[in-house]
Coordinates of C-alpha atoms in Angstrom, one line a residue:
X1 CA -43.7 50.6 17.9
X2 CA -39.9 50.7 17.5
X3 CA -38.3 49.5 14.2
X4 CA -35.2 48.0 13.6
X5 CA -33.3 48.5 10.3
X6 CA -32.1 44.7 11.1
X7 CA -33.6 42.2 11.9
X8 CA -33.1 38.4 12.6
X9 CA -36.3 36.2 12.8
X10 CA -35.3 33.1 14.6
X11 CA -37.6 30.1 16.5
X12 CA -36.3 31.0 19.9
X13 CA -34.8 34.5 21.0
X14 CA -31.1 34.9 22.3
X15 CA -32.3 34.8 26.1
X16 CA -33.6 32.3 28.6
X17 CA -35.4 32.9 31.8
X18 CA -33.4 33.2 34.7
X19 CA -33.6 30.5 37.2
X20 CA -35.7 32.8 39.8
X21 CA -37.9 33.3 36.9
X22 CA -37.7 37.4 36.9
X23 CA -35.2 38.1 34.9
X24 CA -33.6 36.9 31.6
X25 CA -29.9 35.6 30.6
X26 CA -28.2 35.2 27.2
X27 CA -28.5 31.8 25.8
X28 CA -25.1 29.8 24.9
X29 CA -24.9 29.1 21.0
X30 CA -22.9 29.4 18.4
X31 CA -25.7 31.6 16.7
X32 CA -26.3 33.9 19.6
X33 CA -22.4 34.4 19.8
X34 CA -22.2 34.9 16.1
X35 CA -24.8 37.7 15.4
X36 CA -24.6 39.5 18.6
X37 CA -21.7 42.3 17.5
X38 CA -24.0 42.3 14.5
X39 CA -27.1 43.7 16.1
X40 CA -24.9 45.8 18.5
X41 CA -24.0 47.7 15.6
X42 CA -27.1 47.5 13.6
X43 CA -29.3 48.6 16.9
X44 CA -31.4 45.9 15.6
X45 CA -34.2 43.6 16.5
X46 CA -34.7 39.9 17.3
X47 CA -38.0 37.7 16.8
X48 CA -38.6 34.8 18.3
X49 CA -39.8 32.1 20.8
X50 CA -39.4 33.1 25.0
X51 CA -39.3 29.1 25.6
X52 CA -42.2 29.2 27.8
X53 CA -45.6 27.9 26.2
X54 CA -49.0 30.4 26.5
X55 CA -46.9 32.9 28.2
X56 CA -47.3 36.4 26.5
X57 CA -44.5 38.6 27.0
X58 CA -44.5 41.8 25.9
X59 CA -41.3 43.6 23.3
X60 CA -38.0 44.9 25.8
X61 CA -34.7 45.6 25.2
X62 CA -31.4 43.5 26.1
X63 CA -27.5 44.0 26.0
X64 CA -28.9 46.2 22.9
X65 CA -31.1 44.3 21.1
X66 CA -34.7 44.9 21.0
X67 CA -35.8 41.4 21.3
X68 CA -39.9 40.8 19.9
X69 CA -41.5 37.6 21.6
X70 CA -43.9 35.9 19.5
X71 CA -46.2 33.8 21.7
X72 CA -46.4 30.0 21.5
X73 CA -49.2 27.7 22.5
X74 CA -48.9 24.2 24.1
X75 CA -50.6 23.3 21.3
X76 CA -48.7 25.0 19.0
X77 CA -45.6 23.7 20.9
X78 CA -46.4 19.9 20.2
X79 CA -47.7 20.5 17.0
X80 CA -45.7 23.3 14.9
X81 CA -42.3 22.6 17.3
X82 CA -42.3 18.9 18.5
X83 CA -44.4 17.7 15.8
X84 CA -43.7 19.0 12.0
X85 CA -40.2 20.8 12.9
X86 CA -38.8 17.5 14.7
X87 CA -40.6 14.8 13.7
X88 CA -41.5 15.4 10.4
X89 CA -38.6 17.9 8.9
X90 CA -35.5 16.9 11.3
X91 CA -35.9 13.3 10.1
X92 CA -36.6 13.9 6.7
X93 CA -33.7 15.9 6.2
X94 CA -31.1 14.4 8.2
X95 CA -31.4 11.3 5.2
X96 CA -34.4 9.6 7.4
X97 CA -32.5 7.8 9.8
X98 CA -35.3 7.9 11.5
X99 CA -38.7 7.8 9.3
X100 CA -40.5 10.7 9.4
X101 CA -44.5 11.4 10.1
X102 CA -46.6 12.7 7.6
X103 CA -49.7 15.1 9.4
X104 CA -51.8 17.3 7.8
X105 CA -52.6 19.0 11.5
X106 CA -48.7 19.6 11.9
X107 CA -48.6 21.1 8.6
X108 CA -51.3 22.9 9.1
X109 CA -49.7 25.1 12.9
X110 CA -46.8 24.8 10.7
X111 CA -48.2 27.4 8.5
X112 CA -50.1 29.1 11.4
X113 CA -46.6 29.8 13.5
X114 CA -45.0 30.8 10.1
X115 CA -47.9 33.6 9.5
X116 CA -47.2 34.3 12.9
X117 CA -43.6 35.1 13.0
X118 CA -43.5 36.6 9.3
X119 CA -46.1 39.1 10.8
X120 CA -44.1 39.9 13.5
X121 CA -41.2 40.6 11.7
X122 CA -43.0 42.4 9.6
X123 CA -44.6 45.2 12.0
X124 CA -40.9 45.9 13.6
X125 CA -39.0 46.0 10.6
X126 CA -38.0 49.7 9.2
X127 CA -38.7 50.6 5.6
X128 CA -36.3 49.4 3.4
X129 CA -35.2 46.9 6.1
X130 CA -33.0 43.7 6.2
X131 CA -34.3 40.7 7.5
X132 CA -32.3 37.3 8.4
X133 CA -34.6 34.5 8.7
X134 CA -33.0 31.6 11.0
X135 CA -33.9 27.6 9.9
X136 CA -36.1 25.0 9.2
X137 CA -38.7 25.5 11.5
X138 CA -39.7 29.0 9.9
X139 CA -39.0 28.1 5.7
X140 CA -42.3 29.4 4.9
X141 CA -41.1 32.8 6.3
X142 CA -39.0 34.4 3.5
X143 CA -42.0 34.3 1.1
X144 CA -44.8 35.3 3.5
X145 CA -42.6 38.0 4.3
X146 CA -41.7 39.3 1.3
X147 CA -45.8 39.2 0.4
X148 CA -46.4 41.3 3.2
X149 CA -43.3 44.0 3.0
X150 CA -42.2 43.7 -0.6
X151 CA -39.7 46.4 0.2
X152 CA -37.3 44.5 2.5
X153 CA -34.3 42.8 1.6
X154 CA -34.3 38.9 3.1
X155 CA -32.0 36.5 3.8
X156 CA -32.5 33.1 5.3
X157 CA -30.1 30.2 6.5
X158 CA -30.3 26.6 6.4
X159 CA -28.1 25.1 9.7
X160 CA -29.1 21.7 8.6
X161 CA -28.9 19.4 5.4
X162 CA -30.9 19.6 2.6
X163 CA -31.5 16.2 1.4
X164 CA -31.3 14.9 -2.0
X165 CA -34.2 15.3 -4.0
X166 CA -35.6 11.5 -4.0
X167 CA -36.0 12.0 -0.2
X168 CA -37.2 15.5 -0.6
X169 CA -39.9 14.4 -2.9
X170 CA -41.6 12.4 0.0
X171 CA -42.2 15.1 1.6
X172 CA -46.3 16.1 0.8
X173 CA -46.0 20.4 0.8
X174 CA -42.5 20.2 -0.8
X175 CA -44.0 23.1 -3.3
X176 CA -44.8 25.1 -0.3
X177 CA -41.4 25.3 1.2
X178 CA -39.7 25.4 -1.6
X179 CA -41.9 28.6 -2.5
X180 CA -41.5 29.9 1.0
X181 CA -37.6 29.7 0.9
X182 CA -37.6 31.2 -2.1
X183 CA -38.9 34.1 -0.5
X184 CA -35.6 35.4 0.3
X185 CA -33.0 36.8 -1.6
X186 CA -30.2 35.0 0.1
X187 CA -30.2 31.2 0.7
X188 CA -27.4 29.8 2.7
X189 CA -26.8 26.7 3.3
X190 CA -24.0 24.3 5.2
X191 CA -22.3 22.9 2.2
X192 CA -21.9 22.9 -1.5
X193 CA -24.2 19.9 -1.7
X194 CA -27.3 21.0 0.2
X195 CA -27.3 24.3 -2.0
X196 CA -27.2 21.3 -4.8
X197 CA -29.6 19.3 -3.4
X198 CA -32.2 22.6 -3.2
X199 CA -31.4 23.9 -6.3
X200 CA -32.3 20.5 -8.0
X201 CA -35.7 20.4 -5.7
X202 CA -36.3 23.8 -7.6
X203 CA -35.5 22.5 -11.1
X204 CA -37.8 19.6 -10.4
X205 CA -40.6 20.8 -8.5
X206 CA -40.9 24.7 -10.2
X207 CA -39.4 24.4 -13.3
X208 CA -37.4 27.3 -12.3
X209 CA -34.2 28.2 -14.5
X210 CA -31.1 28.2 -12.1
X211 CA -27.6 28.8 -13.5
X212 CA -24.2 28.7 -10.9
X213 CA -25.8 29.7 -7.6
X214 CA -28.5 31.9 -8.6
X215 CA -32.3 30.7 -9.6
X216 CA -35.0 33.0 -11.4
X217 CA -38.0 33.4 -9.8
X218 CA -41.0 34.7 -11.0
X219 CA -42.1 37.8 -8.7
X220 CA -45.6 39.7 -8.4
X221 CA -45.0 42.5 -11.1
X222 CA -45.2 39.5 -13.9
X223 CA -41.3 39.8 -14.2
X224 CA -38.5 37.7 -12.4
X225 CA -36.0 38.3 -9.9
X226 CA -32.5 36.4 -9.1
X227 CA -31.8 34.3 -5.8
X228 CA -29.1 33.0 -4.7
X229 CA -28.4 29.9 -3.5
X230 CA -24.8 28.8 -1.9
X231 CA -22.8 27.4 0.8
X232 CA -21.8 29.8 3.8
X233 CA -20.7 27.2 6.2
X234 CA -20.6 28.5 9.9
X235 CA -17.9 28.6 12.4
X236 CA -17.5 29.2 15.9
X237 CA -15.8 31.8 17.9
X238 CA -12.4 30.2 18.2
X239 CA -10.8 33.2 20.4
X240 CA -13.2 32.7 23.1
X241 CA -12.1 28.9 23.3
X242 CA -8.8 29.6 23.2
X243 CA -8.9 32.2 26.3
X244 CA -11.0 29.8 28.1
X245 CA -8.3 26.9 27.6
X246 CA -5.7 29.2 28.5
X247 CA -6.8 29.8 31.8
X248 CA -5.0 27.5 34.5
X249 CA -7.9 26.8 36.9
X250 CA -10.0 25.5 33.2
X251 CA -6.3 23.4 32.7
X252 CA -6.2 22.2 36.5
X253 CA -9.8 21.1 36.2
X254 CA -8.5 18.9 33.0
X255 CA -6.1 17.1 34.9
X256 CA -8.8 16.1 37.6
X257 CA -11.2 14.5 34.7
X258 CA -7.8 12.4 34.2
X259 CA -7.5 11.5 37.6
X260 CA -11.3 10.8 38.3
X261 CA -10.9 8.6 35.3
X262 CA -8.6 6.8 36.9
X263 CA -5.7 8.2 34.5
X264 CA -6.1 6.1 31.8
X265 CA -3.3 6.3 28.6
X266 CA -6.2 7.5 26.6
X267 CA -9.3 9.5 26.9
X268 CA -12.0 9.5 24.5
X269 CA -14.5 11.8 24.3
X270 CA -18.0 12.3 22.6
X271 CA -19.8 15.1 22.8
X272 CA -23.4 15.0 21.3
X273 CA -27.2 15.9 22.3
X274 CA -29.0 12.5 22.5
X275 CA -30.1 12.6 19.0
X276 CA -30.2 9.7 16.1
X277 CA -28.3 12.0 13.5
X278 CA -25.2 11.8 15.5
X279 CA -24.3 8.5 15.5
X280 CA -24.0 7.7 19.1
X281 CA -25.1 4.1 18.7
X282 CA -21.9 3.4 15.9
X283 CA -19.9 5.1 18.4
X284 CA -20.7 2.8 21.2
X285 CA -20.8 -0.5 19.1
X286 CA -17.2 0.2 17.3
X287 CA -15.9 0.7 21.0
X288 CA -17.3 -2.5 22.6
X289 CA -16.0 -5.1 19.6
X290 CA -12.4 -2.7 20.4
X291 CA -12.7 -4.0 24.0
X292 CA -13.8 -7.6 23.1
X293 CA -11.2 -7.8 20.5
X294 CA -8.3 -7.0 23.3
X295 CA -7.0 -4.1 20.7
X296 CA -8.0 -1.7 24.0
X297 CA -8.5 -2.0 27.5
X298 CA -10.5 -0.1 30.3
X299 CA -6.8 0.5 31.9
X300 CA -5.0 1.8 28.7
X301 CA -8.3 3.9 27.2
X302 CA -11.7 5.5 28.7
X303 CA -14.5 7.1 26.6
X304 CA -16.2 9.5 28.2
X305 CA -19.9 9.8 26.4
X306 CA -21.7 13.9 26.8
X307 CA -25.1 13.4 25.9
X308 CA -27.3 16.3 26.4
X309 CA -30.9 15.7 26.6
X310 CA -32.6 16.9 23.9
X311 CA -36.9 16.5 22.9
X312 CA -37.5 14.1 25.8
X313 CA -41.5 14.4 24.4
X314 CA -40.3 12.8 20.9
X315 CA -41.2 8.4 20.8
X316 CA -37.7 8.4 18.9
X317 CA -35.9 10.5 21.5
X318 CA -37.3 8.1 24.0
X319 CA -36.3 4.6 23.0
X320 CA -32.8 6.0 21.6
X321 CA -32.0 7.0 25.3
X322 CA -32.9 3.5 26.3
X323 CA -30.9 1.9 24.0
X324 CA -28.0 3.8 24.2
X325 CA -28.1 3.3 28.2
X326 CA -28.8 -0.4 27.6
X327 CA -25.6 -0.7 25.7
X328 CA -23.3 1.6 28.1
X329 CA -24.4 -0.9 30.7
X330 CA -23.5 -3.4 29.3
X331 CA -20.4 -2.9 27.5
X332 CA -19.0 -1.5 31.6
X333 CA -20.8 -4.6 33.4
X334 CA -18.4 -6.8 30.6
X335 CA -15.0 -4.6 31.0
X336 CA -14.9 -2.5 33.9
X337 CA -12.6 -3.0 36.9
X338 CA -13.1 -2.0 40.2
X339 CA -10.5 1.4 38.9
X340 CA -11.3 1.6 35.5
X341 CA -14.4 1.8 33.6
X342 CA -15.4 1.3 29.6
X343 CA -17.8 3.8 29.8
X344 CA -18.5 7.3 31.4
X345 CA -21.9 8.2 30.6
X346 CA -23.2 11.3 31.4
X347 CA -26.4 12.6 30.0
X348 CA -26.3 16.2 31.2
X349 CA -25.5 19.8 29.7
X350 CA -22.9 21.5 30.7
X351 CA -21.1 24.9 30.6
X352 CA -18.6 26.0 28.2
X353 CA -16.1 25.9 30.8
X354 CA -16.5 22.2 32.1
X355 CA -16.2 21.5 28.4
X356 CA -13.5 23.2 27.4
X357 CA -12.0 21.1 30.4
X358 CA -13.2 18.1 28.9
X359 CA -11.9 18.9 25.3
X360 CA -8.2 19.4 27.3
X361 CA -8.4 16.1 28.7
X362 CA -9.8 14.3 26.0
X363 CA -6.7 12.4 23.8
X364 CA -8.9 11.8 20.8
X365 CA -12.4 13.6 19.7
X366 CA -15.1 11.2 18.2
X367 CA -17.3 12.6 15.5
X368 CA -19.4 10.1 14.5
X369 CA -22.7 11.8 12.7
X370 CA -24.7 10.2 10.5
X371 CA -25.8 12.8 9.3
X372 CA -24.8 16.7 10.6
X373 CA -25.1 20.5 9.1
X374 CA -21.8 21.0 10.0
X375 CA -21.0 20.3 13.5
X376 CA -19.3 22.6 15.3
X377 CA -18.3 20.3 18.5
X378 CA -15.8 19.3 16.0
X379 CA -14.2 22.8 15.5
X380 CA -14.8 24.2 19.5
X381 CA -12.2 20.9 20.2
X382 CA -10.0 22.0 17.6
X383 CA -9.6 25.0 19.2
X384 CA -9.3 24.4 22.5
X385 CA -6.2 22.0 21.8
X386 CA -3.5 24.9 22.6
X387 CA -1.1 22.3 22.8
X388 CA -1.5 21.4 19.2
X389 CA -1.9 18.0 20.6
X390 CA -5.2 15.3 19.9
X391 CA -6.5 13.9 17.5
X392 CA -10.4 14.4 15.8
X393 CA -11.7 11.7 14.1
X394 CA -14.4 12.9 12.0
X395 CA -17.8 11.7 10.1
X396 CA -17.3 12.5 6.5
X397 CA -21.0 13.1 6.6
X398 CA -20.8 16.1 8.9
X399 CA -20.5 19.8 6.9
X400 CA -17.6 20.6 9.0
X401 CA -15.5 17.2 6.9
X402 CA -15.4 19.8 4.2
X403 CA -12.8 22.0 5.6
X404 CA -11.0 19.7 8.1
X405 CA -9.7 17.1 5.8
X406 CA -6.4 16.9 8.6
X407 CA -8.8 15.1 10.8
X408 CA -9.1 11.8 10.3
X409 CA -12.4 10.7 8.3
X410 CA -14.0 8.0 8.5
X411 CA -17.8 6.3 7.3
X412 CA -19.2 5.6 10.6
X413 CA -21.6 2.8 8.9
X414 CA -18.1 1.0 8.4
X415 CA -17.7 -0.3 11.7
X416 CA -14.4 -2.1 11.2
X417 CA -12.9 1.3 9.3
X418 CA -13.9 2.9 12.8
X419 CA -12.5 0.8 14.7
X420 CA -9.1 1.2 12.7
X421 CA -9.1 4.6 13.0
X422 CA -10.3 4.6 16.9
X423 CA -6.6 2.6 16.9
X424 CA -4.9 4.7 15.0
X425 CA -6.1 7.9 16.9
X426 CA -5.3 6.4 20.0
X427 CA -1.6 5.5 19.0
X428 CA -0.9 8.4 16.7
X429 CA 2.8 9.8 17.3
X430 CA 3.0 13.6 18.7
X431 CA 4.4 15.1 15.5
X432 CA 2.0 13.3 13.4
X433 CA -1.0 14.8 16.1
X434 CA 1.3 18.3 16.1
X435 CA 1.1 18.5 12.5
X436 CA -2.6 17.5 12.0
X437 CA -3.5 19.6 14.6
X438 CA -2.0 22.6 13.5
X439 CA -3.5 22.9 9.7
X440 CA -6.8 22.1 11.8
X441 CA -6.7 24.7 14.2
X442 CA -5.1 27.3 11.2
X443 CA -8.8 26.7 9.5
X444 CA -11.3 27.3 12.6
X445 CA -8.9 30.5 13.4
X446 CA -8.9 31.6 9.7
X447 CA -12.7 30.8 9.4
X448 CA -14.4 32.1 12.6
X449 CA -17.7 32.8 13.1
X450 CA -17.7 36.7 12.1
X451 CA -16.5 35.7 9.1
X452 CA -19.3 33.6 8.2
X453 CA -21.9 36.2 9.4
X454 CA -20.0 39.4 7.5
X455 CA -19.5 36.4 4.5
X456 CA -23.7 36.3 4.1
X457 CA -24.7 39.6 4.8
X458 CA -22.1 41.2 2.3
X459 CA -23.8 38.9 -0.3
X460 CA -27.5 40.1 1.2
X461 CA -26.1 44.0 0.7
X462 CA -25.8 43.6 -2.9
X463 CA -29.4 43.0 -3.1
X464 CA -30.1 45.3 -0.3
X465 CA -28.4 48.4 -2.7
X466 CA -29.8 47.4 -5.7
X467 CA -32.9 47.6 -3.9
X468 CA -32.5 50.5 -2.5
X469 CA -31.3 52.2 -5.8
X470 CA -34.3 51.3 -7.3
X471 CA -36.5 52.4 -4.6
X472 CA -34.5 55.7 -4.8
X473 CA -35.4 55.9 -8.4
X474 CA -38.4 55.2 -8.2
X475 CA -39.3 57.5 -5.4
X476 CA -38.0 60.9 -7.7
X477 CA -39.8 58.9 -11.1
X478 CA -36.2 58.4 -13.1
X479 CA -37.9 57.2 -16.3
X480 CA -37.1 58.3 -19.2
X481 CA -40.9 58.6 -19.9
X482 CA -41.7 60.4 -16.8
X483 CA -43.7 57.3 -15.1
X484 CA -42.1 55.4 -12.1
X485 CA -40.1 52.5 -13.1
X486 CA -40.6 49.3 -12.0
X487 CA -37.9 47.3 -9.2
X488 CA -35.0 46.5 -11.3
X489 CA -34.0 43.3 -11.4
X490 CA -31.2 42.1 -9.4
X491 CA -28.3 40.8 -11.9
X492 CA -26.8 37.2 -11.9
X493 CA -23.5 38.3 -11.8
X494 CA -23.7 41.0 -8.6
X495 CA -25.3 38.4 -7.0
X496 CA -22.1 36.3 -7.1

């Protein structure tokens, strides 16, 4: 069986089926896009899900990446996937905007997958290996992992909040993933708060002693060993945004959108999946009381709504697409004219390159989350504004209001505040947009995502040296006494 010295664990792996069905593709994503000159260079290996339930695929190699399929049931589908992952810990994390169901069956494929996957990893891993465990659908990874190869150094990274501990308590196995994240050596998280937020869970739940970022836990040898918790927020990979808007067919297609729309003063833009977290419905209701109040008209301002389907089998997923189609039609059956709509719905995914369109044509960005890990829509608008020109108007309860704090921010519960800054976005002067714009796109550039991949696994090679000095060590018996010493504890300090 090949090994990999590197290797990332993640629910789904960084290729989709080709439409004929006999080949495979890489998959768009800001994760794909950020680890793959990482296992280039590492010659490494990637675990996951092919996408397709009950078909058994077996390990093959892609772009240079050994890529390890781990076969999914329909059952374990709805169950592990649909069930606990998206109806039990999306909602509960995102600050249960949505209430979240409590089964002992999805717990129970929950664990199941988990064993699954942490086996996998296991058998393709090298000795002495690194391994990057990807999200919330495989927290109980890190510690069945480290149970099974107590040699490896592992990492793991949260890509969506981790919710105050009064909501966290709810959950009924909050032990368990607690003690499966702790599993890892690394712990990265979106922002300051959600490493907060877990670290508080620990103190609470375990009892464990946690000091700055780092948090002692008890290990099998009857001693303790240091993890650390902290924020690494993720970017995206603003060059390849920037040479997309550069291109002048991407810019001519930009000035169609304006014309199809009519060429409005304004365009608006959303771009979301269909999803509860993101605020959608705020969006919508701020805009329709803008048009009823006469402070805009379908002539002077379009917005154009992107919603991407997402977990069409989910009840929630369900009526929220109803509602929000209810509500386009009926703001457009009030305010359109027979040249201008309210309005442009379109629930559909598109390519990078139709959206970078989009983001060129689009006058003001809305941001709008309830509740978001970081939001990266946010920044790929950002940089795709060449012309230093827009405006973003972002949730302060996305991860990414930590860094942009040029954009404006707003509390999207606060429908009136929307609405005022919807006006204000709309009529902002160029050098007040030129200015904004620029310490916005500074940031993304400055921050890509390379730097927040080398930023986490610089901080996971501390512990990888340390362990393998004291696997050295022990390997030619260093102690003083003659006998093999034991692991040596990783210290708090090296850690940060």
């Amino acid at each position: 069986m090949t090994q990999a010295d590197f290797v990332v664990v993640a629910n789904r792996l960084p290729v989709d089926r080709t439409p004929d069905g006999e080949g495979w593709r890489r998959s768009p994503g800001g994760l794909v896009t950020a680890l793959e000159p990482v296992m280039r260079r590492a010659e490494g290996a990637w675990v996951g899900w092919a996408g397709q339930a009950d078909a058994t695929v077996e390990p093959f190699d892609f772009e240079g990446t050994h890529l390890v399929p781990v076969t999914l049931s329909a059952s374990d589908v709805q169950l592990y996937y649909e069930g606990f992952s998206n109806d039990t810990i999306w909602p509960l994390y995102h600050d249960v905007i949505a209430e979240p169901t409590y089964k002992r069956a999805w717990w129970d494929a929950y664990v199941k997958v988990n064993e699954r996957f942490a086996k996998a990893a296991a058998d393709v891993t090298a000795e002495g290996g690194i391994v990057w465990v990807q999200d919330y659908q495989l927290q109980l990874v890190p510690k069945l992992l480290r149970e099974l190869r107590p040699d490896l150094t592992i990492g793991y990274f949260h890509h969506i909040p981790f919710p105050a501990y009064g909501l966290y308590s709810q959950l009924p196995w909050r032990r368990q993933v607690l003690e499966g994240l702790l599993g890892a050596d690394v712990i990265g998280f979106q922002r300051v708060a959600d490493a907060g937020n877990f670290a508080r869970a620990v103190r609470r739940q375990l009892r464990y002693e946690t000091k700055a970022s780092g948090i002692l836990v008890p290990d099998a040898s009857g001693g303790t060993r240091v993890a650390l918790a902290k924020a690494f927020p993720i970017s995206i990979d603003a060059d390849s945004y920037i040479e997309l808007a550069q291109k002048p067919e991407i810019q001519q297609r930009a000035k169609e959108i304006r014309e199809g729309l009519g060429n409005p003063r304004k365009i608006l833009l959303g771009v979301d999946r269909l999803d509860y977290t993101k605020g959608i419905r705020h969006r919508l209701k701020a805009w329709g009381e803008l048009l009823e109040d006469g402070r805009a008209t379908v002539e002077d301002a379009t917005l154009v709504q992107v919603a991407s389907p997402s977990r069409e089998r989910v009840d929630a997923y369900v009526q929220l697409r109803d509602e929000i189609e209810m509500t386009v039609g009926r703001i457009n059956g009030d305010y359109d004219t027979t040249t201008h709509t309210a309005i442009r719905y379109l629930h559909q995914s598109y390519p990078r390159e139709e959206m970078v369109a989009l983001f060129l044509a689009a006058d003001v960005m809305l941001v709008t989350a309830l509740r978001d890990g970081m939001n990266l829509v946010a920044k790929e608008y950002v940089a795709s504004r060449i012309d230093n020109r827009g405006v973003l108007v972002l949730s302060e309860f996305a991860g990414a209001a930590d860094e942009m704090g040029s954009a404006l921010l707003i509390n999207p519960h606060d429908i009136d505040g929307l609405k005022d800054q919807i006006v204000r976005a709309i009529d902002m002067p160029a050098a007040e947009q030129g200015r904004r714009m620029r310490a916005l796109r500074k940031r993304v550039r400055d921050h890509d995502v390379e730097d927040w991949s080398r930023e986490f696994l610089e901080a996971l090679s501390v512990f990888h040296e340390k362990s393998s000095s004291a696997a050295a060590a022990a390997e030619v018996g260093e102690g003083d006494d003659g006998s093999t010493p034991e692991r040596e504890p990783i210290d708090e300090t090296d850690a940060e």
